[in-house]
mmCIF file of C-alpha atoms in Angstrom:
data_model
loop_
_atom_site.group_PDB
_atom_site.id
_atom_site.type_symbol
_atom_site.label_atom_id
_atom_site.label_comp_id
_atom_site.label_asym_id
_atom_site.label_seq_id
_atom_site.Cartn_x
_atom_site.Cartn_y
_atom_site.Cartn_z
ATOM 1 C CA MET P 54 3.331 11.287 3.903
ATOM 2 C CA PRO P 55 4.731 14.014 1.674
ATOM 3 C CA ALA P 56 2.473 17.074 1.641
ATOM 4 C CA SER P 57 2.282 17.133 -2.169
ATOM 5 C CA TRP P 58 0.409 13.814 -2.136
ATOM 6 C CA ASP P 59 -2.541 14.963 -0.044
ATOM 7 C CA ARG P 60 -4.409 16.855 -2.741
ATOM 8 C CA GLU P 61 -7.224 14.320 -2.931
ATOM 9 C CA LEU P 62 -8.753 11.733 -0.587
ATOM 10 C CA ARG P 63 -11.201 8.902 -1.233
ATOM 11 C CA ASP P 64 -12.311 6.941 1.827
ATOM 12 C CA SER P 65 -15.020 4.813 0.254
ATOM 13 C CA GLY P 66 -13.471 1.458 1.217
ATOM 14 C CA TRP P 67 -12.347 -1.405 -0.976
ATOM 15 C CA ASP P 68 -13.104 -4.951 -2.036
ATOM 16 C CA PRO P 69 -10.197 -7.216 -0.925
ATOM 17 C CA GLN P 70 -11.045 -9.541 -3.817
ATOM 18 C CA VAL P 71 -8.880 -7.277 -6.025
ATOM 19 C CA LEU P 72 -5.921 -8.640 -4.039
ATOM 20 C CA GLY P 73 -7.194 -12.219 -4.255
ATOM 21 C CA LEU P 74 -8.786 -12.259 -0.809
ATOM 22 C CA GLY P 75 -12.444 -12.858 0.056
ATOM 23 C CA SER P 76 -14.910 -10.463 -1.514
ATOM 24 C CA GLY P 77 -16.850 -7.885 0.442
ATOM 25 C CA HIS P 78 -16.678 -4.265 1.433
ATOM 26 C CA GLU P 79 -13.888 -3.391 3.919
ATOM 27 C CA PRO P 80 -12.486 -0.081 5.183
ATOM 28 C CA GLY P 81 -9.962 1.525 2.861
ATOM 29 C CA LEU P 82 -8.767 4.868 1.547
ATOM 30 C CA VAL P 83 -6.539 6.446 -1.077
ATOM 31 C CA VAL P 84 -4.645 9.697 -0.637
ATOM 32 C CA ALA P 85 -3.009 10.873 -3.857
ATOM 33 C CA ASP P 86 -2.157 13.816 -6.031
ATOM 34 C CA ASP P 87 -4.496 12.556 -8.815
ATOM 35 C CA LEU P 88 -7.261 10.149 -7.755
ATOM 36 C CA ALA P 89 -8.750 9.930 -11.247
ATOM 37 C CA ARG P 90 -5.525 8.340 -12.545
ATOM 38 C CA TRP P 91 -4.715 6.236 -9.441
ATOM 39 C CA PRO P 92 -6.077 2.969 -10.959
ATOM 40 C CA GLU P 93 -3.590 3.261 -13.870
ATOM 41 C CA LEU P 94 -0.268 1.867 -12.635
ATOM 42 C CA ALA P 95 1.539 3.497 -15.583
ATOM 43 C CA ALA P 96 0.147 6.965 -14.725
ATOM 44 C CA PRO P 97 2.429 9.470 -12.979
ATOM 45 C CA VAL P 98 0.644 9.490 -9.605
ATOM 46 C CA ASP P 99 2.090 9.810 -6.111
ATOM 47 C CA GLY P 100 0.070 8.515 -3.203
ATOM 48 C CA VAL P 101 -0.892 5.731 -0.864
ATOM 49 C CA PHE P 102 -3.727 3.219 -0.604
ATOM 50 C CA VAL P 103 -4.540 1.588 2.745
ATOM 51 C CA GLY P 104 -7.030 -1.265 2.995
ATOM 52 C CA VAL P 105 -8.087 -3.334 5.998
ATOM 53 C CA SER P 106 -8.944 -7.004 5.571
ATOM 54 C CA ALA P 107 -10.617 -9.257 8.114
ATOM 55 C CA HIS P 108 -10.354 -12.408 5.974
ATOM 56 C CA GLY P 109 -7.595 -14.246 4.169
ATOM 57 C CA ASP P 110 -3.825 -13.938 4.302
ATOM 58 C CA VAL P 111 -2.708 -10.479 3.189
ATOM 59 C CA THR P 112 0.976 -11.409 3.533
ATOM 60 C CA ALA P 113 0.623 -14.369 1.161
ATOM 61 C CA ARG P 114 -1.171 -12.176 -1.365
ATOM 62 C CA VAL P 115 1.513 -9.474 -1.191
ATOM 63 C CA LYS P 116 4.191 -12.154 -1.691
ATOM 64 C CA ALA P 117 2.384 -13.231 -4.866
ATOM 65 C CA LEU P 118 2.149 -9.752 -6.399
ATOM 66 C CA ALA P 119 4.154 -8.933 -9.518
ATOM 67 C CA HIS P 120 4.518 -5.747 -11.520
ATOM 68 C CA SER P 121 5.907 -6.987 -14.831
ATOM 69 C CA ALA P 122 6.448 -3.477 -16.205
ATOM 70 C CA CYS P 123 8.677 -2.599 -13.222
ATOM 71 C CA HIS P 124 11.985 -3.937 -11.893
ATOM 72 C CA TYR P 125 11.630 -6.009 -8.706
ATOM 73 C CA SER P 126 13.946 -4.382 -6.145
ATOM 74 C CA SER P 127 13.610 -6.022 -2.747
ATOM 75 C CA SER P 128 11.626 -7.730 -0.032
ATOM 76 C CA ARG P 129 12.143 -6.950 3.627
ATOM 77 C CA ASP P 130 10.564 -7.061 7.050
ATOM 78 C CA PHE P 131 9.126 -3.936 8.616
ATOM 79 C CA ARG P 132 9.079 -3.463 12.380
ATOM 80 C CA GLY P 133 7.504 -0.331 13.783
ATOM 81 C CA ALA P 134 6.014 0.556 17.150
ATOM 82 C CA ASP P 135 2.465 -0.237 15.960
ATOM 83 C CA TRP P 136 2.876 -2.549 12.948
ATOM 84 C CA HIS P 137 5.019 -5.454 11.759
ATOM 85 C CA GLY P 138 5.018 -7.010 8.352
ATOM 86 C CA LEU P 139 6.393 -7.467 4.870
ATOM 87 C CA VAL P 140 7.416 -4.751 2.399
ATOM 88 C CA ARG P 141 8.122 -5.566 -1.261
ATOM 89 C CA ALA P 142 9.433 -2.935 -3.673
ATOM 90 C CA TRP P 143 9.613 -2.352 -7.425
ATOM 91 C CA SER P 144 11.452 0.466 -9.220
ATOM 92 C CA GLY P 145 11.818 1.628 -12.811
ATOM 93 C CA CYS P 146 8.057 1.611 -13.346
ATOM 94 C CA PRO P 147 6.528 3.124 -16.520
ATOM 95 C CA ASP P 148 5.613 6.333 -14.660
ATOM 96 C CA GLY P 149 9.294 6.786 -13.759
ATOM 97 C CA GLY P 150 8.648 5.920 -10.138
ATOM 98 C CA SER P 151 8.399 3.039 -7.728
ATOM 99 C CA ILE P 152 5.759 0.906 -6.040
ATOM 100 C CA THR P 153 5.888 -0.669 -2.609
ATOM 101 C CA GLU P 154 3.345 -3.216 -1.439
ATOM 102 C CA SER P 155 3.087 -3.954 2.289
ATOM 103 C CA ALA P 156 1.214 -6.467 4.436
ATOM 104 C CA LEU P 157 0.959 -5.489 8.096
ATOM 105 C CA VAL P 158 -0.368 -6.884 11.373
ATOM 106 C CA PRO P 159 -0.394 -5.233 14.816
ATOM 107 C CA ALA P 160 3.008 -5.186 16.534
ATOM 108 C CA GLY P 161 1.536 -6.585 19.755
ATOM 109 C CA GLY P 162 1.181 -10.091 18.338
ATOM 110 C CA ALA P 163 -2.481 -9.960 17.270
ATOM 111 C CA THR P 164 -3.240 -11.314 13.814
ATOM 112 C CA GLU P 165 -5.943 -8.737 13.083
ATOM 113 C CA PRO P 166 -6.528 -6.298 11.673
ATOM 114 C CA GLN P 167 -4.480 -7.129 8.622
ATOM 115 C CA VAL P 168 -3.606 -4.080 6.555
ATOM 116 C CA TYR P 169 -2.572 -3.823 2.907
ATOM 117 C CA VAL P 170 -0.648 -0.712 1.848
ATOM 118 C CA GLN P 171 0.306 0.262 -1.698
ATOM 119 C CA LEU P 172 2.588 3.260 -2.017
ATOM 120 C CA ARG P 173 3.419 4.845 -5.376
ATOM 121 C CA GLN P 174 6.041 7.529 -5.633
ATOM 122 C CA ARG P 175 8.227 9.324 -8.124
ATOM 123 C CA GLY P 176 11.398 11.235 -7.393
ATOM 124 C CA ASP P 177 14.100 10.792 -4.808
ATOM 125 C CA GLY P 178 13.624 9.296 -1.390
ATOM 126 C CA ASP P 179 11.451 6.501 -0.121
ATOM 127 C CA ALA P 180 8.480 7.498 2.020
ATOM 128 C CA THR P 181 7.443 3.897 2.804
ATOM 129 C CA ASP P 182 8.738 3.568 6.361
ATOM 130 C CA GLY P 183 7.459 7.011 7.325
ATOM 131 C CA VAL P 184 3.987 6.203 5.996
ATOM 132 C CA LEU P 185 3.915 2.799 7.714
ATOM 133 C CA ARG P 186 5.090 4.253 11.034
ATOM 134 C CA SER P 187 2.379 6.922 10.921
ATOM 135 C CA LEU P 188 -0.431 4.488 10.052
ATOM 136 C CA ARG P 189 -3.400 4.475 12.445
ATOM 137 C CA VAL P 190 -6.295 2.033 12.006
ATOM 138 C CA ARG P 191 -9.434 2.200 14.159
#
């Protein structure tokens, strides 16, 4: 994760219902340069949200996501040493940046934990693969 993003951290968890999964409190955190503006997708914020879900199909929910104010760029598989999954990307967002949404499962073949990752970034370069490769869930 780029060093400029780690100004603020919130590790209070999340409710997977916001993604269309079952409701409840699950582990989750946001690391961003402006946590107060993170909920506003049009705000110029760089950072990453990681949420764990024990119920539902995170991959199906990520496939259903749309960001109408952005340009849909691509969908691809991710294969790292620890995680496998789906990465979908949008560019040309109102904040001048991009959004990637990822659904991951352990690389060893287990179906849990499922992990949802939203990455928002402005500027050149794509930090998605680096963030996903460095992800550790306990």
